[in-house]
Coordinates of C-alpha atoms in Angstrom, one line a residue:
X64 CA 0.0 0.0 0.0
X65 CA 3.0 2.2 1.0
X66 CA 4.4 1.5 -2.7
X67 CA 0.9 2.4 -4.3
X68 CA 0.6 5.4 -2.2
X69 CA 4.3 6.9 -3.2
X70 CA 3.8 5.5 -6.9
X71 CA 0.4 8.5 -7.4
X72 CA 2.0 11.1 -5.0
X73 CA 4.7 10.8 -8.1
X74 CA 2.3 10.9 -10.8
X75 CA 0.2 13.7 -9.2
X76 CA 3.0 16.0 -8.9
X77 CA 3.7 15.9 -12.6
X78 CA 0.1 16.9 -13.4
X79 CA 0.1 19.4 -10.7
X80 CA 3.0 21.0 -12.3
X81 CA 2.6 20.1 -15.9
X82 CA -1.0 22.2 -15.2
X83 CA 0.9 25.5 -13.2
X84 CA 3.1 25.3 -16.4
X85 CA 0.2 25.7 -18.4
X86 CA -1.2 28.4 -16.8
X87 CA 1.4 31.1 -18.8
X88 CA 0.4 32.4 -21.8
X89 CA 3.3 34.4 -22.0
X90 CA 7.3 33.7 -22.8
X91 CA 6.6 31.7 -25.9
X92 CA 5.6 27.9 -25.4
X93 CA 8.4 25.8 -24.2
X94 CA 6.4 26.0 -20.7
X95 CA 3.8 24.1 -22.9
X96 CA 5.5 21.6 -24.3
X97 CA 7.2 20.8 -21.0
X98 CA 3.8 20.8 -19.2
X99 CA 2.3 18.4 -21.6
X100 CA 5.6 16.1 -21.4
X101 CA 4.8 16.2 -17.9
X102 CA 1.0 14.9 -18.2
X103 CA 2.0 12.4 -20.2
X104 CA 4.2 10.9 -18.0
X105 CA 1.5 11.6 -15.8
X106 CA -0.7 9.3 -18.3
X107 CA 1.5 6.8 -18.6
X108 CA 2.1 5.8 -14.8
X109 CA -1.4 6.3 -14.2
X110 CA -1.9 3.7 -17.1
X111 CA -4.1 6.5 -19.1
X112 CA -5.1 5.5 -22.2
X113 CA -5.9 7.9 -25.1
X114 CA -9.8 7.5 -25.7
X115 CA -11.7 6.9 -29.1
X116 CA -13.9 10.2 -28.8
X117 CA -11.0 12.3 -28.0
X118 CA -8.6 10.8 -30.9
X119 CA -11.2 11.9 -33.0
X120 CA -11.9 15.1 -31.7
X121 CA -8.2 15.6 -32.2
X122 CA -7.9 14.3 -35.5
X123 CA -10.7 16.8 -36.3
X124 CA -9.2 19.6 -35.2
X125 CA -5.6 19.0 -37.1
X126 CA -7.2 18.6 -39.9
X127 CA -8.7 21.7 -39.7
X128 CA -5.2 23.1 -38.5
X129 CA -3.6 21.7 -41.7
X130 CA -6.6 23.0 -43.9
X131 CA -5.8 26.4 -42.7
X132 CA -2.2 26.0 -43.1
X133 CA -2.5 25.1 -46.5
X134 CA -5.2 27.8 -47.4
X135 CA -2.9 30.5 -45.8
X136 CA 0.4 29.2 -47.8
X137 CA -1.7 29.1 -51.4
X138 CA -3.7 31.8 -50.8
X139 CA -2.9 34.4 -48.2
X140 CA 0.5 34.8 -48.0
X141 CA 1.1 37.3 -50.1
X142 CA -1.7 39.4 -49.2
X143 CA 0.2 39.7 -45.1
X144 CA 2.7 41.5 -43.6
X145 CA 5.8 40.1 -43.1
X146 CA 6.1 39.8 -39.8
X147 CA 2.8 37.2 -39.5
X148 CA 4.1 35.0 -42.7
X149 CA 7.4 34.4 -40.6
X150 CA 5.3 33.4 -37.5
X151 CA 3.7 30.5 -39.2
X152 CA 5.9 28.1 -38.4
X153 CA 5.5 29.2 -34.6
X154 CA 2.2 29.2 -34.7
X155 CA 1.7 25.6 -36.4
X156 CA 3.5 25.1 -33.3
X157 CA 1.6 26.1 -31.0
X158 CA -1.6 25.0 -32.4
X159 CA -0.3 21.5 -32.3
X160 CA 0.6 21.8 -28.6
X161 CA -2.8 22.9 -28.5
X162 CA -3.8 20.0 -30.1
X163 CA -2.0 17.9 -28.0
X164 CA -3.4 19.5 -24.6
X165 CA -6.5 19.5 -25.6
X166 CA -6.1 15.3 -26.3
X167 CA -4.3 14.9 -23.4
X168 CA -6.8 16.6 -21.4
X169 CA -10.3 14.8 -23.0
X170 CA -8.7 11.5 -21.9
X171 CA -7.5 12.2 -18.5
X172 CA -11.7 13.5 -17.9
X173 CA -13.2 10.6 -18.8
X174 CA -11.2 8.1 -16.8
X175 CA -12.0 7.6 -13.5
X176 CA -8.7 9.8 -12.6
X177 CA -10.6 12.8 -13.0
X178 CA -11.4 13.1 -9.8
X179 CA -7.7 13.9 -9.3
X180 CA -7.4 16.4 -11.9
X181 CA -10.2 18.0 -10.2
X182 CA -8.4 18.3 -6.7
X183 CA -5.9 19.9 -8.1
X184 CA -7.8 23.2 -9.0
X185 CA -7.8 24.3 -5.5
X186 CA -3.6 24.2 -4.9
X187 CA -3.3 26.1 -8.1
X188 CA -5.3 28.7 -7.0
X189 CA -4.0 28.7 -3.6
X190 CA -0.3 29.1 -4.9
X191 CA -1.1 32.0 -7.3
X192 CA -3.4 33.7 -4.6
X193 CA -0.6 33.1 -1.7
X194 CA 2.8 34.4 -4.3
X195 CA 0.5 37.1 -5.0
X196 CA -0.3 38.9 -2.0
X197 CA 3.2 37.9 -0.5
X198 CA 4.7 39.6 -4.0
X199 CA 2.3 42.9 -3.1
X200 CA 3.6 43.0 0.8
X201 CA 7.0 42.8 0.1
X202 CA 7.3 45.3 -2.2
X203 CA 4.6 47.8 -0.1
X204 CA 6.6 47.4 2.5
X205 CA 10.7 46.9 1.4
X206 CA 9.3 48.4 -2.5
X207 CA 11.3 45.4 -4.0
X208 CA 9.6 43.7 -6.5
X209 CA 9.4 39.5 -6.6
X210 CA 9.4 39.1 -10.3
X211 CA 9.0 35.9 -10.7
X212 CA 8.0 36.0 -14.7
X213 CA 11.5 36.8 -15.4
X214 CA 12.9 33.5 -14.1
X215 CA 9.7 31.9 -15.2
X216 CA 9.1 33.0 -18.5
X217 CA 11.9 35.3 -19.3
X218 CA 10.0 38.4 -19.3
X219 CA 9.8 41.3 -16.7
X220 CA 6.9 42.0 -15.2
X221 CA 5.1 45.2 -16.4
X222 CA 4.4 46.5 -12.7
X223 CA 4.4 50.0 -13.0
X224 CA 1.6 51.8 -11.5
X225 CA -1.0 53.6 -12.1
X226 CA 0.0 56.6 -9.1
X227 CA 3.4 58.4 -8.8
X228 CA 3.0 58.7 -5.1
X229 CA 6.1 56.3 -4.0
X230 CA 5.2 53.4 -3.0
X231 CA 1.8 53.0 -1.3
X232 CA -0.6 51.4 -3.2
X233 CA -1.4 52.5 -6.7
X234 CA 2.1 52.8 -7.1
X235 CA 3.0 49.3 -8.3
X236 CA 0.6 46.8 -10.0
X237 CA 1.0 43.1 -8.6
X238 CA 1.3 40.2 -11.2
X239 CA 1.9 36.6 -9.5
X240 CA 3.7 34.4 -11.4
X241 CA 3.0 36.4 -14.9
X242 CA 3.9 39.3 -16.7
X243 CA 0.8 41.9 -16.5
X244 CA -1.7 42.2 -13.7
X245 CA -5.0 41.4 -16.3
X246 CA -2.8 37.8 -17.0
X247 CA -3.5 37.2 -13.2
X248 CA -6.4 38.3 -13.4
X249 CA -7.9 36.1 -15.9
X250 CA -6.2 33.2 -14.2
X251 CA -7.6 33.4 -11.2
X252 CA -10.4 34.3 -12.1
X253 CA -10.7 31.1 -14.4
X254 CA -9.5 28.7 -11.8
X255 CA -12.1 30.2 -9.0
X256 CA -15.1 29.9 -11.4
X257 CA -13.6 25.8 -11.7
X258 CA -13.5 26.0 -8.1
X259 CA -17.1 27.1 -8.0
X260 CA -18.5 24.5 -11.2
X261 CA -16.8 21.7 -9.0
X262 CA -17.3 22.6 -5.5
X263 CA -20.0 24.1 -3.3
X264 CA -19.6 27.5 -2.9
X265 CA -19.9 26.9 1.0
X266 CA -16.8 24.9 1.0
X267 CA -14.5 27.6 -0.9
X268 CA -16.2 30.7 0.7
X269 CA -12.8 31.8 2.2
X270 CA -10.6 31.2 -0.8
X271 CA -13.3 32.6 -2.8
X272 CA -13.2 35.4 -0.9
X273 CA -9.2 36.1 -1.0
X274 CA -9.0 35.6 -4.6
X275 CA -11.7 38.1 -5.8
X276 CA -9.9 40.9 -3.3
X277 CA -6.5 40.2 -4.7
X278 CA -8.4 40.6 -8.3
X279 CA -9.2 44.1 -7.4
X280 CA -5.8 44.9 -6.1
X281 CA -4.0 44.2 -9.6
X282 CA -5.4 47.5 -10.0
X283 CA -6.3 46.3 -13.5
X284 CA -8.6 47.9 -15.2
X285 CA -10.4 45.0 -16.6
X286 CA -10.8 43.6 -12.0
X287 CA -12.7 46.5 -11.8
X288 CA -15.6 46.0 -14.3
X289 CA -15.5 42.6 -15.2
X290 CA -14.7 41.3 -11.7
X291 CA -17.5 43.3 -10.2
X292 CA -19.7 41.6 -12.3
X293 CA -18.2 37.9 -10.8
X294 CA -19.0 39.0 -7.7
X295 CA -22.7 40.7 -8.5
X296 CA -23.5 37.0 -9.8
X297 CA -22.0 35.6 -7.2
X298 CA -24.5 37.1 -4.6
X299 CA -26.9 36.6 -6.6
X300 CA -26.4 32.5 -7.5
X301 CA -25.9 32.1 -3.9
X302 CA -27.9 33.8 -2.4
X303 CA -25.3 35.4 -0.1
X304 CA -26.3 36.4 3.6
X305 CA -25.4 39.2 5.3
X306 CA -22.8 37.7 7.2
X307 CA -20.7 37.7 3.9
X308 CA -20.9 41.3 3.2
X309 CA -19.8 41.6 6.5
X310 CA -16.7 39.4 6.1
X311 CA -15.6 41.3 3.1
X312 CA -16.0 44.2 4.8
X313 CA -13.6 43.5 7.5
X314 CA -11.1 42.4 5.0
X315 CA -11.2 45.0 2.8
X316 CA -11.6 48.1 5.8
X317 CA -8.0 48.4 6.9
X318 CA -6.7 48.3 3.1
X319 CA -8.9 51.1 3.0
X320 CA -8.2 53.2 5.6
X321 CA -4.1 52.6 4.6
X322 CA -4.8 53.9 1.3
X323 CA -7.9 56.3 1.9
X324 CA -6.4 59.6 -0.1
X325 CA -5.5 57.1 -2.8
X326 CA -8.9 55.7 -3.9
X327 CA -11.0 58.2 -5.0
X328 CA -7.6 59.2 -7.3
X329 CA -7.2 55.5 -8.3
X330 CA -10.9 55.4 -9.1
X331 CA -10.2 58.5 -11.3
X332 CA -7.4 57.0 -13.2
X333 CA -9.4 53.8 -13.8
X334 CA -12.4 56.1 -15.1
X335 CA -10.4 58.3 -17.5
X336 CA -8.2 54.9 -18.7
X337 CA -11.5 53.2 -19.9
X338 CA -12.9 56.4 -21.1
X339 CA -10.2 57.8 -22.3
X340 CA -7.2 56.7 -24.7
X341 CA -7.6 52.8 -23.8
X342 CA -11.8 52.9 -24.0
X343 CA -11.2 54.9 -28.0
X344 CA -8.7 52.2 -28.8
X345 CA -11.4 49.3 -28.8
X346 CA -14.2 51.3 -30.0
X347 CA -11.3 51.9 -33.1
X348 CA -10.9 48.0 -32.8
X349 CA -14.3 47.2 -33.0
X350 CA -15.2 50.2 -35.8
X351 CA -12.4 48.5 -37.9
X352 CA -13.7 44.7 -37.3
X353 CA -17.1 46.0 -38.5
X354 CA -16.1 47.7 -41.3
X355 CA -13.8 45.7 -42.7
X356 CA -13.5 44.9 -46.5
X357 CA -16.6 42.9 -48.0
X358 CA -14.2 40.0 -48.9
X359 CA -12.8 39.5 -45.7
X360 CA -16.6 39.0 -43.9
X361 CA -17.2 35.8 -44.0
X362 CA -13.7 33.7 -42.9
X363 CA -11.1 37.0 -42.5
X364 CA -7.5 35.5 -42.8
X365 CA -8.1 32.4 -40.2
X366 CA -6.0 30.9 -37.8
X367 CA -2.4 31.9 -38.9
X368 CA -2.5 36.1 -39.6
X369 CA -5.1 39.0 -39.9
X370 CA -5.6 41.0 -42.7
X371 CA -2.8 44.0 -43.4
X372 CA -4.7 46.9 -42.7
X373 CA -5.7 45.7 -38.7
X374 CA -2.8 44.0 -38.4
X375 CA -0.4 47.5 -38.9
X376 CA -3.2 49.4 -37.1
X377 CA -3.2 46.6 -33.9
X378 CA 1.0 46.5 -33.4
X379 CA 3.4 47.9 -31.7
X380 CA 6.3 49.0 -34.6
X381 CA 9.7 50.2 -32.9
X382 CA 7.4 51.4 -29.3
X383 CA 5.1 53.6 -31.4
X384 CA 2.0 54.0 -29.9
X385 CA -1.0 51.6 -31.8
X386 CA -3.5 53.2 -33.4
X387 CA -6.1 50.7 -32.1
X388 CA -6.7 48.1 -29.3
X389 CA -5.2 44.4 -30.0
X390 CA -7.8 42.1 -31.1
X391 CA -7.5 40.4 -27.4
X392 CA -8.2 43.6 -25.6
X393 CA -11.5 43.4 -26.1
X394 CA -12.6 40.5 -25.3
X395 CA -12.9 36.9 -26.9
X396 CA -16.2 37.3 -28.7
X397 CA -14.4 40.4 -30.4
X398 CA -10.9 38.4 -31.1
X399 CA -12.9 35.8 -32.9
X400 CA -14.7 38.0 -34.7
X401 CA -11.3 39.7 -35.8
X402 CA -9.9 36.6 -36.7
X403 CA -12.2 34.5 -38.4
X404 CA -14.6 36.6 -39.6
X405 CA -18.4 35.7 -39.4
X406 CA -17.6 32.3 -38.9
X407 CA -15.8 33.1 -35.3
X408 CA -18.7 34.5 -34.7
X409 CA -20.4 31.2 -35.3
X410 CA -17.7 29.2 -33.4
X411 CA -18.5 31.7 -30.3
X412 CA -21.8 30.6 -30.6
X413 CA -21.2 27.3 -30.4
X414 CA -18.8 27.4 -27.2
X415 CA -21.8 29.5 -25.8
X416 CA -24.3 26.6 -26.6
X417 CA -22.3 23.7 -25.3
X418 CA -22.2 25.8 -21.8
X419 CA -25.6 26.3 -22.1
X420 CA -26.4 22.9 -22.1
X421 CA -24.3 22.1 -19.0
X422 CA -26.4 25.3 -17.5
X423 CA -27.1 28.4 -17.3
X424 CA -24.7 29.4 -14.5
X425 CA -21.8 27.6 -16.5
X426 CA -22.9 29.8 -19.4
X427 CA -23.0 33.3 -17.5
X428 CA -19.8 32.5 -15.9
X429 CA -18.1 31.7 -19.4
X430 CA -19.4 34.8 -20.7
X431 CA -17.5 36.5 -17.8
X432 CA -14.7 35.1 -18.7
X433 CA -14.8 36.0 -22.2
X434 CA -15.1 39.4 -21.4
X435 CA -11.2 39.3 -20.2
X436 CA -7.9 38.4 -22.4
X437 CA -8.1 35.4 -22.3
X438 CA -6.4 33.8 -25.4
X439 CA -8.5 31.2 -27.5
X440 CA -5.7 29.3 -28.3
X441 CA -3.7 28.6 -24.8
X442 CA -3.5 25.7 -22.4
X443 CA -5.1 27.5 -19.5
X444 CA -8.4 28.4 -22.1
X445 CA -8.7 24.4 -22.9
X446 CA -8.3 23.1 -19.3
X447 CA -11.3 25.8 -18.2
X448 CA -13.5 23.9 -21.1
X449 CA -12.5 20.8 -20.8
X450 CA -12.9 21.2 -17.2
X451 CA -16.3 22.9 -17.2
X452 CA -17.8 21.2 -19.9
X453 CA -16.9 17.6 -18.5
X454 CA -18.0 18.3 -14.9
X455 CA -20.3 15.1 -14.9
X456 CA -17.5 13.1 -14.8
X457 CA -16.6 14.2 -11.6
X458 CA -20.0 13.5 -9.7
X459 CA -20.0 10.4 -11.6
X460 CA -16.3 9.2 -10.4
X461 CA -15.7 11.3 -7.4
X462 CA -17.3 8.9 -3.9
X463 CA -14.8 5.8 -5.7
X464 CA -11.4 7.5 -5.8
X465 CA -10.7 10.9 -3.2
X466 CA -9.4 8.6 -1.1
X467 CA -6.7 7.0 -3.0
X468 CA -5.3 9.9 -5.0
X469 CA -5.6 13.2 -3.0
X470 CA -2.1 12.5 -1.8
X471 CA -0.8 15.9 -1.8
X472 CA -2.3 16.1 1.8
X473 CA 0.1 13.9 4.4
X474 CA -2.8 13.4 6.6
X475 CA -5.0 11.9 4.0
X476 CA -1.8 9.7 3.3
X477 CA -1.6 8.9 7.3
X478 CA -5.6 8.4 7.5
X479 CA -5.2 5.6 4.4
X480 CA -2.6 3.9 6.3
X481 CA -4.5 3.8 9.2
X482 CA -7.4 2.7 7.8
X483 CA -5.7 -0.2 5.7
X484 CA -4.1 -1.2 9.3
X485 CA -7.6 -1.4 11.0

């Protein structure tokens, strides 16, 4: 039993990590491929095999991949800039690591291992919520920064703030583990609305709790709006007593008593930001998306580049300021619609449908979530629907295996012992 027990602590601390490694979408995608090496090991030890429904899914979606590929080399790539015809080969890339997660991924949630992938949502919010506010002390107190994206990703952190007042708080913007504060945001924010499809509310109120405050305290601009609306529906799902607003209010109090002359300027600056320079940016976006020429409606330019006149108008040349908002800044319904035309349009649609179908809550809380950064095509976007969309399995498997493979926890390792003793 003692063999068994040290044979799955093994195997659940690749997934654990190969799943914090996919939680980056930043610094390129060797964190990707070393996170899916890492579930597959994770697979094999387990004795995972690939299932039938999710070969095919995945043979469905390379095809579509290599339909793309071939339409862009034939037809397209004359008609792009420069810069996004020497990216293909990058992008085919990453599309096939997506390929690969998403494979990997469909497997692991319908065996009865789930239950295990499942546990682990909790830890990997923990550790992001825990770096983050000892990352924000530190540098309130000592103003040294941890950057750990640098280390992590190879990328400094973009923690300037929004204040020039020193360094109380508006001075700095936190980030975790990643490279801007809306990155953390949107992880967290994906991971607690798992949390939330997989658990009782009741028996993640605290965490819950912690991780929509440290949300706010990014100071992003996106925590304000969109995570004000997480926690409006989260009142209003649960139901929440007044014992809650309470709580929260004696959290949040003595941050705002420290920082009292600081909020009604931070709440200024986050005013003028969205109505301002950064709010014209995506109505630009959006005018440009809806106006676009008649031919490039339907499809646009697909997977692999945009057409040339959004493109130039949506990057950064040499630090010169963009004329527009990136297609990502506005949300996911928008980025679709930027990059494949009518048709993304269609595919948001669809996504929008298959939550529906699990329920209406998983459908308002992917709708949240759509309204952040978040990129289509990353690891931490396919474990959210693979995740959400495949919660029966975890009712379904959940009373046979806690027991056995929660072993991150030495006392449910000591309670199994003891048990098998008795």
């Amino acid at each position: 039993m003692i063999k068994k027990i040290g044979h799955s602590k093994i195997s659940s601390f690749f997934l654990f990590i190969g799943l914090f490694l996919w939680l980056f979408t930043n610094g390129g995608i060797v964190n990707w491929a070393v996170g899916l090496l890492l579930i597959i090991l994770f697979m094999m030890i387990e004795k995972i095999s690939l299932r039938r429904k999710s070969i095919v899914e995945s043979v469905v979606l390379l095809a579509l991949m290599l339909f793309a590929l071939l339409r862009f080399e034939i037809f397209l790539r004359m008609d792009v800039s420069s810069l996004q015809a020497d990216a293909v080969i990058g992008n085919t890339a990453k599309y096939i690591l997506c390929i690969g997660v998403w494979l990997a991924l469909r497997s692991i949630i319908k065996h009865e291992k789930a239950i295990l992938l499942k546990s682990l949502i909790r830890p990997l919010l923990i550790i992001n919520v825990v770096f983050f506010y000892t990352q924000f002390i530190v540098k309130l107190v000592t103003n040294f920064y941890i950057d750990a994206a640098k280390y992590i990703v190879g990328e400094e952190s973009r923690y300037q703030g929004i204040l020039n007042n020193g360094n109380g708080i508006g001075s700095f913007r936190a980030t975790g583990f990643y490279v801007e504060p809306s990155n953390y945001f949107f992880t967290v924010l994906i991971l607690s609305i798992l949390l939330l499809l997989i658990y009782e509310f009741k028996s993640c109120k605290k965490l819950i709790i912690i991780t929509i405050l440290s949300m706010f305290l990014t100071l992003s601009t996106a925590a304000f709006f969109i995570g004000a609306l997480y926690v409006g529906y989260i009142f209003y799902i649960q139901k929440v007593s007044w014992k809650f607003y309470v709580v929260i209010t004696i959290i949040t109090l003595p941050i705002l008593i420290f920082s009292f002359s600081n909020i009604g300027l931070l709440y200024e600056r986050q005013i003028e930001r969205t109505q301002g320079n950064s709010g014209n940016m995506r109505m630009a976006l959006l005018e440009e998306v809806y106006d676009r020429d008649s031919d490039h409606i339907l499809t646009n330019y697909g997977l692999f580049a945009i057409d040339r006149k959004l493109f130039n108008l949506t990057y950064n040349f040499g630090g010169v300021s963009r004329e527009v908002a990136s297609i990502n800044d506005s949300g996911l319904f928008i980025a679709m619609w930027a990059k494949f035309g009518l048709l993304g349009v269609l595919y948001f649609m669809i996504l929008c449908l298959l939550q529906r179908k699990r329920s209406i809550m998983n459908l308002i809380f992917f709708l949240i979530i759509s309204l952040t950064k978040v990129h289509l095509f990353t690891p931490v976007f396919i474990l959210y629907l693979v995740v959400s969309l495949g919660k029966e399995n975890f009712i379904k498997n959940s009373s046979n295996y806690i027991q056995e493979d929660i072993t991150f926890a030495p006392l449910q390792i000591t309670q199994t012992l003891n048990s098998n003793r008795a």
